[in-house]
mmCIF file of C-alpha atoms and ligand atoms in Angstrom:
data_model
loop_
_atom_site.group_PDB
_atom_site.id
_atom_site.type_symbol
_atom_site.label_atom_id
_atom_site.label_comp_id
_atom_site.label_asym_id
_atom_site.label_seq_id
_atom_site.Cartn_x
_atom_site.Cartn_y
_atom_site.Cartn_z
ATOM 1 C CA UNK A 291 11.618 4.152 0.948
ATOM 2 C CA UNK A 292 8.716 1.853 0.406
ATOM 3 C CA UNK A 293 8.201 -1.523 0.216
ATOM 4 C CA UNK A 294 6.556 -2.884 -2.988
ATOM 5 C CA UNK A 295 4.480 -6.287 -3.983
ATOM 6 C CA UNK A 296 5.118 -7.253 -7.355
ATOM 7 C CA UNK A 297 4.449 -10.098 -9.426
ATOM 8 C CA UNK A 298 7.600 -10.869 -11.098
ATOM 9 C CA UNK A 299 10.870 -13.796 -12.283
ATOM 10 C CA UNK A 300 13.646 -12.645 -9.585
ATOM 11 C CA UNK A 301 15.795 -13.603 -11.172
ATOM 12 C CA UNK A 302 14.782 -10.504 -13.741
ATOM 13 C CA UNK A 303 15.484 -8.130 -11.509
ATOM 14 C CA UNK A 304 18.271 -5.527 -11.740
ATOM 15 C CA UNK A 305 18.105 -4.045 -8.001
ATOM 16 C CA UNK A 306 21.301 -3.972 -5.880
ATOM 17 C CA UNK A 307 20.552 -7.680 -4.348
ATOM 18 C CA UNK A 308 18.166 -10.657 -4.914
ATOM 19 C CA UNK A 309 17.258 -12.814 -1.624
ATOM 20 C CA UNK A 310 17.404 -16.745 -2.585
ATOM 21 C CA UNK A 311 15.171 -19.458 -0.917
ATOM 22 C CA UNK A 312 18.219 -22.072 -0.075
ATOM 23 C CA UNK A 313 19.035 -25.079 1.644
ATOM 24 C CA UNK A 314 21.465 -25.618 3.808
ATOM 25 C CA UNK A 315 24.148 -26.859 1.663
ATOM 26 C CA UNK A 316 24.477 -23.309 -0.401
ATOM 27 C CA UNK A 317 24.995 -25.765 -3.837
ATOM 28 C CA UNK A 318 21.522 -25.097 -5.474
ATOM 29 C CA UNK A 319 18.123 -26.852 -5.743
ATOM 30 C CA UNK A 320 14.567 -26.351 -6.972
ATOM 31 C CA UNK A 321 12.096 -23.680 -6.950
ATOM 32 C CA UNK A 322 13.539 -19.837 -6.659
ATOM 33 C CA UNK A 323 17.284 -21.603 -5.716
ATOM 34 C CA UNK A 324 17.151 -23.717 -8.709
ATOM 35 C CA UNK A 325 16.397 -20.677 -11.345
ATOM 36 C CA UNK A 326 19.186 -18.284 -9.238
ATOM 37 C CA UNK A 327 21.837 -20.916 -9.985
ATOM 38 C CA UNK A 328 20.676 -21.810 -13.463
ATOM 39 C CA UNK A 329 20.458 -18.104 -14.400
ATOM 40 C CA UNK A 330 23.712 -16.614 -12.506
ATOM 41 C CA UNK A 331 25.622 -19.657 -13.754
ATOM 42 C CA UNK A 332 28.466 -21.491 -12.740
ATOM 43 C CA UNK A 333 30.505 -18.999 -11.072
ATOM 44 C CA UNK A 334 28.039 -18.587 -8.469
ATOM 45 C CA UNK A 335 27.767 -22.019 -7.271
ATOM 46 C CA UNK A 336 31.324 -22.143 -7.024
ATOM 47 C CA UNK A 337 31.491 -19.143 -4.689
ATOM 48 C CA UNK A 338 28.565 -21.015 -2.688
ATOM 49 C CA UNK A 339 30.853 -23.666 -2.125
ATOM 50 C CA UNK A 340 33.340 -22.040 -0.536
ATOM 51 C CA UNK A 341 30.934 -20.510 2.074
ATOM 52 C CA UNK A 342 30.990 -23.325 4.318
ATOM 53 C CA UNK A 343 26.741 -23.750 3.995
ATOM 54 C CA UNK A 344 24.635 -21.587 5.765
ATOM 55 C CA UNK A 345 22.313 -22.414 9.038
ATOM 56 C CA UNK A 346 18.477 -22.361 9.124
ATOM 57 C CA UNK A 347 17.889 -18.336 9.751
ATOM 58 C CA UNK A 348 21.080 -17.332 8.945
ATOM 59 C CA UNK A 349 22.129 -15.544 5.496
ATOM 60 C CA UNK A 350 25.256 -15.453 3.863
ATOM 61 C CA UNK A 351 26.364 -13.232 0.389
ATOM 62 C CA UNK A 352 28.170 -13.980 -2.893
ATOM 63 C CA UNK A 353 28.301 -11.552 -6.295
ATOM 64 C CA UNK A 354 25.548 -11.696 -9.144
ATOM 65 C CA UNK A 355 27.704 -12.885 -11.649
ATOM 66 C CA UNK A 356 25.397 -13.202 -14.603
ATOM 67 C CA UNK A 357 22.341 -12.112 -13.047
ATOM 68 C CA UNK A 358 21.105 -8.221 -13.429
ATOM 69 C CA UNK A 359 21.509 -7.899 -9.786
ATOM 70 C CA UNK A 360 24.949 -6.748 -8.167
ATOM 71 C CA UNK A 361 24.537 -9.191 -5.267
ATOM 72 C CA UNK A 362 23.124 -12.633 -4.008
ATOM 73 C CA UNK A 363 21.962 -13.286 -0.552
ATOM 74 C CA UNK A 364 21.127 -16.971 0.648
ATOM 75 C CA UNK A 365 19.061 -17.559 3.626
ATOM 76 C CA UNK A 366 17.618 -20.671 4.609
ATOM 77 C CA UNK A 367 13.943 -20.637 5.465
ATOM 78 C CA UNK A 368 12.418 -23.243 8.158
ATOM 79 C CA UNK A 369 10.794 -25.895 7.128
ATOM 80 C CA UNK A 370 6.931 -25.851 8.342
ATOM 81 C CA UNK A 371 6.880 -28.831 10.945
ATOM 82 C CA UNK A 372 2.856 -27.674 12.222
ATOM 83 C CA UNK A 373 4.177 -24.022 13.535
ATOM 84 C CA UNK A 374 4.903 -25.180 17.420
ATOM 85 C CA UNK A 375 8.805 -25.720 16.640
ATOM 86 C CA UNK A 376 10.107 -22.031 16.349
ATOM 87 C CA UNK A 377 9.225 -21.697 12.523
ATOM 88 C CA UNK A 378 8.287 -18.196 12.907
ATOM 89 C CA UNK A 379 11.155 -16.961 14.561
ATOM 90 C CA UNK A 380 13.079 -18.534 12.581
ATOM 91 C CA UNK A 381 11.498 -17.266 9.278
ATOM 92 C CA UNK A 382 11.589 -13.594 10.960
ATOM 93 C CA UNK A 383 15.627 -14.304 11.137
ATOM 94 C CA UNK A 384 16.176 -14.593 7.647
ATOM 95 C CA UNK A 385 14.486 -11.519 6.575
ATOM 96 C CA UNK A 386 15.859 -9.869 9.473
ATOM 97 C CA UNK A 387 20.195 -11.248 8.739
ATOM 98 C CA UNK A 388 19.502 -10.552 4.622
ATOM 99 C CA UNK A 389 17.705 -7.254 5.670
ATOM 100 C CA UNK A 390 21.129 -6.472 7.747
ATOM 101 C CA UNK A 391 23.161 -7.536 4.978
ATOM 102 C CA UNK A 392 21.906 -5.690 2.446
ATOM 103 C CA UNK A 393 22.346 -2.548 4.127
ATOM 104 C CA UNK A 394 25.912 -3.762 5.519
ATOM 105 C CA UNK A 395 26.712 -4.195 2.009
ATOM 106 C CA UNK A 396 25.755 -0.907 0.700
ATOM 107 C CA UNK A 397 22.685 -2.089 -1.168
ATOM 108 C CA UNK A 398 19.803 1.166 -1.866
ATOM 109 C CA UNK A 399 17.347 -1.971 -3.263
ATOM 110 C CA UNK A 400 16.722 -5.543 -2.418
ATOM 111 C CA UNK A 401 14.164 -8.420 -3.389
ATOM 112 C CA UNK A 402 12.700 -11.277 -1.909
ATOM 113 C CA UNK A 403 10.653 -14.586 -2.894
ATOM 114 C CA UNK A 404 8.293 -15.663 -0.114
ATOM 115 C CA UNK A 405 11.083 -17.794 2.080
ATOM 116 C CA UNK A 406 9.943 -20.966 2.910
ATOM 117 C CA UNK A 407 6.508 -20.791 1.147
ATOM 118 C CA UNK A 408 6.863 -23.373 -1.517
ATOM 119 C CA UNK A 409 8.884 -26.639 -0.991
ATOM 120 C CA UNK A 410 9.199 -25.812 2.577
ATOM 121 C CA UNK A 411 5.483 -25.750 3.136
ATOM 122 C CA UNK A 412 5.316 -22.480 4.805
ATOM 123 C CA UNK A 413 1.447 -21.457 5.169
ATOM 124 C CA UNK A 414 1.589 -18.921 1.952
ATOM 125 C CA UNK A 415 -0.833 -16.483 3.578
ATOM 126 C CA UNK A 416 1.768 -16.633 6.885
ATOM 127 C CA UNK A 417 4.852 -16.846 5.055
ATOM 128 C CA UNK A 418 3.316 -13.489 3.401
ATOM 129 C CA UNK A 419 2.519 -11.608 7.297
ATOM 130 C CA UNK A 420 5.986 -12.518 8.396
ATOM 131 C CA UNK A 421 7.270 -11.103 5.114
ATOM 132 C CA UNK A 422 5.905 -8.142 5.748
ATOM 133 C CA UNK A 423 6.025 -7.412 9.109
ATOM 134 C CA UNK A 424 9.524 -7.711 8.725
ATOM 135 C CA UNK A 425 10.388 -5.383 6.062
ATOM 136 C CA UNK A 426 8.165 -2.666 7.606
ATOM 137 C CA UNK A 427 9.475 -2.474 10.783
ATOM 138 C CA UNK A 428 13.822 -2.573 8.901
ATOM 139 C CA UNK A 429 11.871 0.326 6.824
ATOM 140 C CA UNK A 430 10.587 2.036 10.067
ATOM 141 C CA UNK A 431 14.100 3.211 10.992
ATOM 142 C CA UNK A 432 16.223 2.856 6.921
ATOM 143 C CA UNK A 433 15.827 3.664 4.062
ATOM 144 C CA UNK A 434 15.831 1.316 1.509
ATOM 145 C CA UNK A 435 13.583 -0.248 -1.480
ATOM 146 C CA UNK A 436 12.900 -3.264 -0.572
ATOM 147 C CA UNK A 437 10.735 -5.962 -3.104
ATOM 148 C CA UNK A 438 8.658 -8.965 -2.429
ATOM 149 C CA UNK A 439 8.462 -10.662 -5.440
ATOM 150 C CA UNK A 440 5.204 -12.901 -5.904
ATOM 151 C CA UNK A 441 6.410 -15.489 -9.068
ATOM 152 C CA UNK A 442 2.603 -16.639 -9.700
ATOM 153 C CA UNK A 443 -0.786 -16.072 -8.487
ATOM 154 C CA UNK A 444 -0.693 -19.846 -6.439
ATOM 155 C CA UNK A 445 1.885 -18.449 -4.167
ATOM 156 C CA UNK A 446 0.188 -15.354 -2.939
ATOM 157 C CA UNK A 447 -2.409 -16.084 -0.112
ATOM 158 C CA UNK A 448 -3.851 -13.403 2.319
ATOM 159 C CA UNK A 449 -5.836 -14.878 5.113
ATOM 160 C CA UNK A 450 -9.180 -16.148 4.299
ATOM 161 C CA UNK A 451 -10.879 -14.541 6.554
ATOM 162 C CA UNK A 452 -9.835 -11.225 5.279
ATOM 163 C CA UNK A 453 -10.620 -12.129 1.853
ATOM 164 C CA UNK A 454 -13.992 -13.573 2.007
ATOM 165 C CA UNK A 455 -14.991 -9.959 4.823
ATOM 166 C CA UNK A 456 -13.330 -7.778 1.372
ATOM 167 C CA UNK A 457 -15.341 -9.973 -1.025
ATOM 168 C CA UNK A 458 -18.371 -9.301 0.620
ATOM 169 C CA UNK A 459 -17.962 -6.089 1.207
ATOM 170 C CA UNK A 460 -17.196 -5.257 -2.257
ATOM 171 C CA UNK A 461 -20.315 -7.496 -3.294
ATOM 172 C CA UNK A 462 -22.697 -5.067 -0.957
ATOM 173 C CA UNK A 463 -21.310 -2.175 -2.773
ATOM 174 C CA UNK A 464 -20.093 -2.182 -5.559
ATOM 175 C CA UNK A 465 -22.295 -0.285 -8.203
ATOM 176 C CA UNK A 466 -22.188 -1.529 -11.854
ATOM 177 C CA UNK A 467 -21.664 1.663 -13.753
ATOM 178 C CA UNK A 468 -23.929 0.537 -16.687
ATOM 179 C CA UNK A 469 -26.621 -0.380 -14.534
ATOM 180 C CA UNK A 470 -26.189 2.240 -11.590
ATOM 181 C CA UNK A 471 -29.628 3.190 -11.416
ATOM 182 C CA UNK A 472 -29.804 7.347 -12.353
ATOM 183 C CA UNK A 473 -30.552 8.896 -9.181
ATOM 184 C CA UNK A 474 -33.256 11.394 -9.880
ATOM 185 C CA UNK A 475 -32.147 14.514 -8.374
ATOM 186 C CA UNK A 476 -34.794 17.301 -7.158
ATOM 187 C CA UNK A 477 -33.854 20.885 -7.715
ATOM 188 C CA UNK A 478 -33.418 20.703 -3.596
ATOM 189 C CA UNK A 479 -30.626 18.484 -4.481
ATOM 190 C CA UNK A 480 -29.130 20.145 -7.332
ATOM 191 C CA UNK A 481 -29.161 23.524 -5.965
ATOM 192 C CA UNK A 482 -28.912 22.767 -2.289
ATOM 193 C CA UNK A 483 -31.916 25.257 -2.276
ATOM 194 C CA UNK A 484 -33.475 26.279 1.134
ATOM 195 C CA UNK A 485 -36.920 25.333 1.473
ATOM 196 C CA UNK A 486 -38.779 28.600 0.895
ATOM 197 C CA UNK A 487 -36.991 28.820 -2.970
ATOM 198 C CA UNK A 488 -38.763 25.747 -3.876
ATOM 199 C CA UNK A 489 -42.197 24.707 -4.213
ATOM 200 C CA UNK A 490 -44.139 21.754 -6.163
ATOM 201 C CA UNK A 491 -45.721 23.595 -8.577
ATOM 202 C CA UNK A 492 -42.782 26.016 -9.870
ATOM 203 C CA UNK A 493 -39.507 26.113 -10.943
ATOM 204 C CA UNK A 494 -36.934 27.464 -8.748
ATOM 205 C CA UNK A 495 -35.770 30.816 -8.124
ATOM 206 C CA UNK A 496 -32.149 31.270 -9.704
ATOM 207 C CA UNK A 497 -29.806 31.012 -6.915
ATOM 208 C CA UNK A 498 -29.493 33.600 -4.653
ATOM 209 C CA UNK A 499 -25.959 35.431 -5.249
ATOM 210 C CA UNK A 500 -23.525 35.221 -2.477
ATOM 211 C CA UNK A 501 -24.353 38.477 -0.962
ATOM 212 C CA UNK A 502 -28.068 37.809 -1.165
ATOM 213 C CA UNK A 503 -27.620 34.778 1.029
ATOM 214 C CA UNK A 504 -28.634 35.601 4.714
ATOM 215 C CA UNK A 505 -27.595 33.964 7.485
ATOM 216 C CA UNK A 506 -30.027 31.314 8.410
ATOM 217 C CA UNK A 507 -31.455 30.625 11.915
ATOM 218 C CA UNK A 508 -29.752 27.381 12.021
ATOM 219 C CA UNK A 509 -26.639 28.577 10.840
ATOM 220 C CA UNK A 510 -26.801 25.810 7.699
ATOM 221 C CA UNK A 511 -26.351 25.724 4.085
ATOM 222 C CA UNK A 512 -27.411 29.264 3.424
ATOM 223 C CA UNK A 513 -24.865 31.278 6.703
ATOM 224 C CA UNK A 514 -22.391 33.118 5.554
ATOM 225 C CA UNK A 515 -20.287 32.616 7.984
ATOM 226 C CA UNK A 516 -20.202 28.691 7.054
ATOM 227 C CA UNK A 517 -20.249 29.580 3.114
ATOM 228 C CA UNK A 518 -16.970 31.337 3.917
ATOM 229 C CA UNK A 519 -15.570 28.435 5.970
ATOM 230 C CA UNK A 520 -16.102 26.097 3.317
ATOM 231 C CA UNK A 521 -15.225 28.548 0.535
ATOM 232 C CA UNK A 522 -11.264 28.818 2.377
ATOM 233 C CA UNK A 523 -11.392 25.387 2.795
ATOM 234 C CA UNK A 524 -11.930 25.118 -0.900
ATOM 235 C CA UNK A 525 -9.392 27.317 -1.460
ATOM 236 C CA UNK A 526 -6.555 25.317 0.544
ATOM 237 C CA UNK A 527 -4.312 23.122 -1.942
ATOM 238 C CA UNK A 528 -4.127 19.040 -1.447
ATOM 239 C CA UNK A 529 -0.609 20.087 -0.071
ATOM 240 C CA UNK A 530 -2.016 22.667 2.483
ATOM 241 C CA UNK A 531 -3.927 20.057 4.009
ATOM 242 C CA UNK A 532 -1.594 17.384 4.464
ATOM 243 C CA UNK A 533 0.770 19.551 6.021
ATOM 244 C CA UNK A 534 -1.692 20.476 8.240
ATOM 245 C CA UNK A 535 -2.840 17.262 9.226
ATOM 246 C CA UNK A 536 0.772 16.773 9.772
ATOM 247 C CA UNK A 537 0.680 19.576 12.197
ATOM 248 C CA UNK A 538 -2.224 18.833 14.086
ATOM 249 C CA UNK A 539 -1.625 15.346 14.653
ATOM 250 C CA UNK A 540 1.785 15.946 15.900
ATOM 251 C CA UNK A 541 3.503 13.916 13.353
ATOM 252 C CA UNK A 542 6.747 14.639 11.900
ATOM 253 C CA UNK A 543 7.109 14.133 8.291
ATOM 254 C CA UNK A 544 8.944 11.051 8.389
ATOM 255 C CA UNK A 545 6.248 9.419 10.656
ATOM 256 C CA UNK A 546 3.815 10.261 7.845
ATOM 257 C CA UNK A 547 5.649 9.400 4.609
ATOM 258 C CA UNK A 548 7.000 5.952 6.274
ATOM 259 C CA UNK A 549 3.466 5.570 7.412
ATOM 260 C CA UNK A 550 2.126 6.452 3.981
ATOM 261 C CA UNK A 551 4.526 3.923 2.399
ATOM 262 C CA UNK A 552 5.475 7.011 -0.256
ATOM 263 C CA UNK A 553 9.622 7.721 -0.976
ATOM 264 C CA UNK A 554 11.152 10.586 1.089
ATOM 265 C CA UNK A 555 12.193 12.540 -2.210
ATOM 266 C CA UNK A 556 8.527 12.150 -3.620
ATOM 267 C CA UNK A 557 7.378 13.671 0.050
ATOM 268 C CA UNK A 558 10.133 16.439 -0.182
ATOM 269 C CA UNK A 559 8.250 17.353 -4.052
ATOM 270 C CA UNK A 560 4.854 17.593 -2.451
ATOM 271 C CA UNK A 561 6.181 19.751 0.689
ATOM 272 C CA UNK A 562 7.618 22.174 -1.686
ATOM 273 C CA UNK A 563 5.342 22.751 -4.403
ATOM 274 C CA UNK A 564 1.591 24.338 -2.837
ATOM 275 C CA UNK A 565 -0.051 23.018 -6.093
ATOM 276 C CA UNK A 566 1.942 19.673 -6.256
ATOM 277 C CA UNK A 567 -1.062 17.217 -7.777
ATOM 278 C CA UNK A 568 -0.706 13.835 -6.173
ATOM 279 C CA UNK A 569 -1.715 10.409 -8.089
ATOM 280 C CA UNK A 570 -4.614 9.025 -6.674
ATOM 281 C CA UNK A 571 -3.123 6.042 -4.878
ATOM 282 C CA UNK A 572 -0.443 8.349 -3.179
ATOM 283 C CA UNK A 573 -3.046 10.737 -2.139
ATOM 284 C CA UNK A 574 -4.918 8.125 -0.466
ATOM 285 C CA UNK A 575 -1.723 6.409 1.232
ATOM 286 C CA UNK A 576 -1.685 10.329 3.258
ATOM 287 C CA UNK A 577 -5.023 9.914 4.004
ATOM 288 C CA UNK A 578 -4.389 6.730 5.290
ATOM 289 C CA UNK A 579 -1.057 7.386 6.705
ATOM 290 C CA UNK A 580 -2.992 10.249 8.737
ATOM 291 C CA UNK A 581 -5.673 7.931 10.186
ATOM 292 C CA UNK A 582 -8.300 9.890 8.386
ATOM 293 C CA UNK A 583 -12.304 9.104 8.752
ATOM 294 C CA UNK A 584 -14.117 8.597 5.144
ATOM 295 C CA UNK A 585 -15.487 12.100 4.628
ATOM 296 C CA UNK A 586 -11.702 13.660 5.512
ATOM 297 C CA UNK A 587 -10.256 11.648 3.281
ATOM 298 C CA UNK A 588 -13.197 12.336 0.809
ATOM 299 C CA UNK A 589 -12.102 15.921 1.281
ATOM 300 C CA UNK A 590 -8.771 15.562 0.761
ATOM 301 C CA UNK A 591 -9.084 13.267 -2.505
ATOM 302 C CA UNK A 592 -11.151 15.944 -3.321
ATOM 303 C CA UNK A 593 -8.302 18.290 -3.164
ATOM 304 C CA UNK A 594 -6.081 16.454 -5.175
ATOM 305 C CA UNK A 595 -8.977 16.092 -8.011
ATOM 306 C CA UNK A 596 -10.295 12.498 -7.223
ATOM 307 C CA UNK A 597 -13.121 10.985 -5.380
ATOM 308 C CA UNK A 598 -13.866 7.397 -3.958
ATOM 309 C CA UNK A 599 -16.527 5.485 -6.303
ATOM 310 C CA UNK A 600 -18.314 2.172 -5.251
ATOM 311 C CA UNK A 601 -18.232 1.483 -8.993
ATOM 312 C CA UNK A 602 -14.133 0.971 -8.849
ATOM 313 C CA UNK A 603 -13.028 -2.508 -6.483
ATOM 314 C CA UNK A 604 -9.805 -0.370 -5.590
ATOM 315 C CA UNK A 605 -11.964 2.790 -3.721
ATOM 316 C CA UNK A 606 -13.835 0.183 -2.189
ATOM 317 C CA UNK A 607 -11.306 -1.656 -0.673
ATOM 318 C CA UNK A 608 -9.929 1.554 0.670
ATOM 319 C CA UNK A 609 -13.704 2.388 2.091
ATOM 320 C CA UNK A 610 -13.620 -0.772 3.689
ATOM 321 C CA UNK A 611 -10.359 -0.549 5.482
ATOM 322 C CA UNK A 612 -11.192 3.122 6.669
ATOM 323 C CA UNK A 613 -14.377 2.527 7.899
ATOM 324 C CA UNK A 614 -12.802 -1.156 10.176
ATOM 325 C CA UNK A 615 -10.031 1.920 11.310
ATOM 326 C CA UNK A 616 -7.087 -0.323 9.951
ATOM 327 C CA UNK A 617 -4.638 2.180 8.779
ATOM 328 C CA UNK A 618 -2.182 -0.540 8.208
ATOM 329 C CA UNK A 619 -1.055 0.809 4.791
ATOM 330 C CA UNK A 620 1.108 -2.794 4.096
ATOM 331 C CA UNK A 621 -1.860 -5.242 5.177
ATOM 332 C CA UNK A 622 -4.519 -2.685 3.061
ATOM 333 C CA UNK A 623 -1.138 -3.348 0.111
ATOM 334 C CA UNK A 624 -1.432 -6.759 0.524
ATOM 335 C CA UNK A 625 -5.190 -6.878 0.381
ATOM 336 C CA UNK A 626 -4.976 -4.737 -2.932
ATOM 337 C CA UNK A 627 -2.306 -6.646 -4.532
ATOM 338 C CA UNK A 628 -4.952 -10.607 -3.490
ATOM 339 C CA UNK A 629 -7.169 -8.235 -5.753
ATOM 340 C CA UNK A 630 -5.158 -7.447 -8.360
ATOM 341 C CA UNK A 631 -5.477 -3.711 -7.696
ATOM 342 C CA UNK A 632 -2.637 -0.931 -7.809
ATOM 343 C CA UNK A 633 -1.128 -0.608 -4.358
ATOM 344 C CA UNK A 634 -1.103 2.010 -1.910
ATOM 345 C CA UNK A 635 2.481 4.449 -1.534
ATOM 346 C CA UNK A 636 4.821 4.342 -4.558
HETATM 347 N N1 APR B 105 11.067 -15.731 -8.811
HETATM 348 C C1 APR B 105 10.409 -15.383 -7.687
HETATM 349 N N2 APR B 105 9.857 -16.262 -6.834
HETATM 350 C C2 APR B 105 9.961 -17.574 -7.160
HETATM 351 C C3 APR B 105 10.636 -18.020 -8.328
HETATM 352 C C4 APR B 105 11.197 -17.029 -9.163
HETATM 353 N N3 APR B 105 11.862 -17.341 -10.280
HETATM 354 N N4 APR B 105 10.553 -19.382 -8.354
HETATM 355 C C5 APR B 105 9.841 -19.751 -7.259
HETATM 356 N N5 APR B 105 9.488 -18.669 -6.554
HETATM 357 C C6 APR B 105 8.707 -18.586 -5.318
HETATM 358 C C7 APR B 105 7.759 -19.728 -5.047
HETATM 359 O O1 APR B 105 6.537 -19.536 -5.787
HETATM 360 C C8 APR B 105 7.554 -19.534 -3.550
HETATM 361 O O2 APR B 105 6.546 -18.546 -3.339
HETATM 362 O O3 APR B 105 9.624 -18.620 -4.237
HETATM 363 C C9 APR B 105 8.912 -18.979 -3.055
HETATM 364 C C10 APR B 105 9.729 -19.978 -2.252
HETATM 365 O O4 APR B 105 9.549 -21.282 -2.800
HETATM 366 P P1 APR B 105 10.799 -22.304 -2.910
HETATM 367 O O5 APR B 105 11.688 -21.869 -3.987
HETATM 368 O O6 APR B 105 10.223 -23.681 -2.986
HETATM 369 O O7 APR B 105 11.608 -22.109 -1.535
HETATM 370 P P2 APR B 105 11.291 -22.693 -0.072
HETATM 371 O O8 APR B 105 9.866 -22.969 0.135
HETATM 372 O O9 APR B 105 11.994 -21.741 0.842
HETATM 373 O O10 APR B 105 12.058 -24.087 -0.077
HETATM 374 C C11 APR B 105 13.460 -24.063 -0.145
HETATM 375 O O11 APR B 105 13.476 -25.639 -1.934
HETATM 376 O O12 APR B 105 14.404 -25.111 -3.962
HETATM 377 C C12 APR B 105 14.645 -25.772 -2.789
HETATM 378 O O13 APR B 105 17.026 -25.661 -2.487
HETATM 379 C C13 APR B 105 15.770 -25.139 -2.038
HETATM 380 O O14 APR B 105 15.828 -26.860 -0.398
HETATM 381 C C14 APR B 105 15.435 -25.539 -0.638
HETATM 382 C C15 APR B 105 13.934 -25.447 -0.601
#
C-alpha cells in the first residue's frame, strides 16, 4: 500500500496508530507530544508512566484512549548535535522499531509527524529524506498505509537545491494559458499532408482516404504499413499497455504497483478490466513506475485520455523528473507535495 504526504492535526486522525515525537521520560511535552497527551487525555499519560521511559531510537506502545486512533506509538527522535554523532541512524531507528510495531500489533494504517524536526532541531528537509526512505523500503516488502503528516507549511523542507532546479524549470516552461501565443498552424500541420497535396497558392486536396494512401519511399507519414502500426497501437487500451510494459521489462506486478506507489487492490481493478480508465496522477505513477521516456509516457497518458501541458506546474514537474531519469516516485511525491500539487500513486 502506499505511502501518503498530507498536511494534517495527528492527532485528527482515525488510522490504526499515530507515531508521537517524545522524550525520553514517556510523561508528555510540547510540540506533536504535547497535543497527543492533551487530546488522548489522562489515561494515556498514566499508561506512559508505567512504561519505564523509552531510549533515544527505541519505540514503545500504549492504547488511543480518547484519540480517533486505536493505538499510540512513542519513539524518541535524536536530538541534532551538527549530524557527526549518529543522528541519522538513530532517526532511521525510530521509524524503523514504530514501523515494526505497527505491523507486530496488527495495525493496516499508521501516521507519523516528522521525528525530531521541530524542538529537536532536525534539518526539516533531512528529517523529511530519512522519513521517507524509511517507509519505502518497510513498504518494499508489507503492506501497509503508512502517513507522514506535515502539521504546517514551516515544517516541510525539500532540499534547496532541488527546489530552486524545479523552480526554474517550471519558470522556462511554463506557458500562461491566457497568453500562450496561438500557434498558427499550416494545413501541413493540420493535415500532416505530404508535400505534393499542398502548394502556396491553393487549398489542399481533401485527405486522401486510407486506401488511397500509398506507401511512400521513405516509409513515413503516408506507408501503410506504419498507418497500420500506429492505428493497432491506437487501438490497444491504457491497460494493454501497462501490462505490456510489465511484460517486457520483466517486472512482476508487485515490482510495478510498489514502484508506482498505487494500492494492490486498485492494481488488481486495472489488471482486470481492458477499459479500466485510470486518474491522471495514477496513470502517470505507471509511467513512472515503468521508467518510461517523455513521448512513452505521452503515449500512454494518451491512452488513458490525458496529456502533459506546460501550462499545468504538476505536468511539468513530472516532465522535469522524466527527462533528469529520476523515477523515484516518493522524492518526485515529495517534490509535488513542496509545490502544493496532488501527489503521485493513491
Ligand atoms: N500534528 C502533526 N505534526 C505536528 C503536530 C500535530 N498536531 N504538532 C507538531 N507537529 C510537527 C512539528 O511541526 C514537527 O514537524 O511534529 C514535528 C516534530 O516536532 P516536535 O513535536 O517538536 O518533536 P521533536 O522535534 O521530535 O522534539 C521532541 O519536543 O515536544 C517535545 O516532548 C517532546 O522533548 C520532546 C521534543
Amino acid at each position: 500500500m502506499p505511502l501518503k504526504i498530507i498536511r494534517d492535526d495527528i492527532t485528527k486522525l482515525n488510522c490504526d496508530a499515530i507515531v508521537n515525537a517524545a522524550n525520553n521520560t514517556l510523561l508528555g511535552g510540547g510540540g506533536v507530544d504535547g497535543a497527543i497527551h492533551r487530546a488522548a487525555g489522562s489515561e494515556l499519560r498514566d499508561e506512559c508512566a508505567k512504561l519505564g521511559g523509552c531510549l533515544t531510537g527505541d519505540a514503545k506502545i500504549t492504547k488511543g484512549y480518547r484519540l480517533p486512533c486505536k493505538y499510540v506509538i512513542y519513539t524518541v527522535g535524536p536530538i541534532w548535535n551538527g549530524g557527526n554523532n549518529n543522528e541519522e541512524s538513530l532517526l532511521r531507528s525510530c521509524y524503523i522499531r514504530s514501523l515494526r510495531l505497527a505491523a507486530e500489533n496488527g495495525c493496516e494504517s499508521v501516521a507519523f509527524p516528522l521525528i525530531s524536526s521541530g524542538a529537536y532541531g532536525y534539518p526539516k528537509d533531512k528529517a523529511l529524506d530519512v522519513a521517507v526512505d524509511e517507509v519505502k523500503k518497510f513498504l518494499s516488502f508489507y503492506e501497509m498505509l503508512v502517513y507522514i503528516v506535515v502539521y504546517d507549511r514551516s515544517s516541510y523542507q525539500i532540499s534547496q537545491s532541488l527546489f530552486d532546479n524545479i523552480s526554474s524549470y517550471i519558470n522556462d516552461h511554463y506557458v500562461d494559458d491566457q497568453f500562450k501565443p496561438m500557434r498558427r498552424f499550416s494545413a501541413r500541420d493540420l493535415y500532416a499532408l505530404p508535400d505534393e497535396c499542398i502548394s502556396e497558392d491553393r487549398e489542399p486536396r481533401p485527405f486522401p482516404s486510407l486506401g488511397q494512401m500509398e506507401p511512400s519511399a521513405s516509409g513515413s507519414v503516408g506507408s501503410k504499413n506504419s498507418l497500420n502500426d500506429a492505428l493497432e497501437q491506437i487501438d490497444e487500451s491504457f491497460s494493454e499497455m501497462l501490462l505490456r510494459k510489465i511484460d517486457e521489462k520483466g517486472l512482476t506486478d508487485a515490482d510495478c504497483y510498489k514502484k508506482a506507489n498505487v494500492d494492490r487492490k486498485l492494481f488488481s481493478k486495472i489488471r482486470g478490466d481492458k477499459l479500466y480508465k485510470p486518474s491522471k496522477s495514477t496513470a502517470i505513477a505507471f509511467a513512472i513506475a515503468l521508467e518510461l521516456p517523455l513521448e512513452e509516457t505521452k503515449d500512454m497518458l494518451m491512452k488513458a485520455g490525458f496529456a502533459l501541458s506546460h501550462s499545468n506546474k504538476f505536468d511539468i514537474i513530472i516532465e522535469y523528473f522524466i527527462k533528469n531519469k529520476n523515477y523515484d516516485i516518493f522524492e518526485i511525491n515529495e517534490a509535488l507535495f513542496a509545490f502544493d500539487q496532488k501527489l503521485l500513486g493513491v
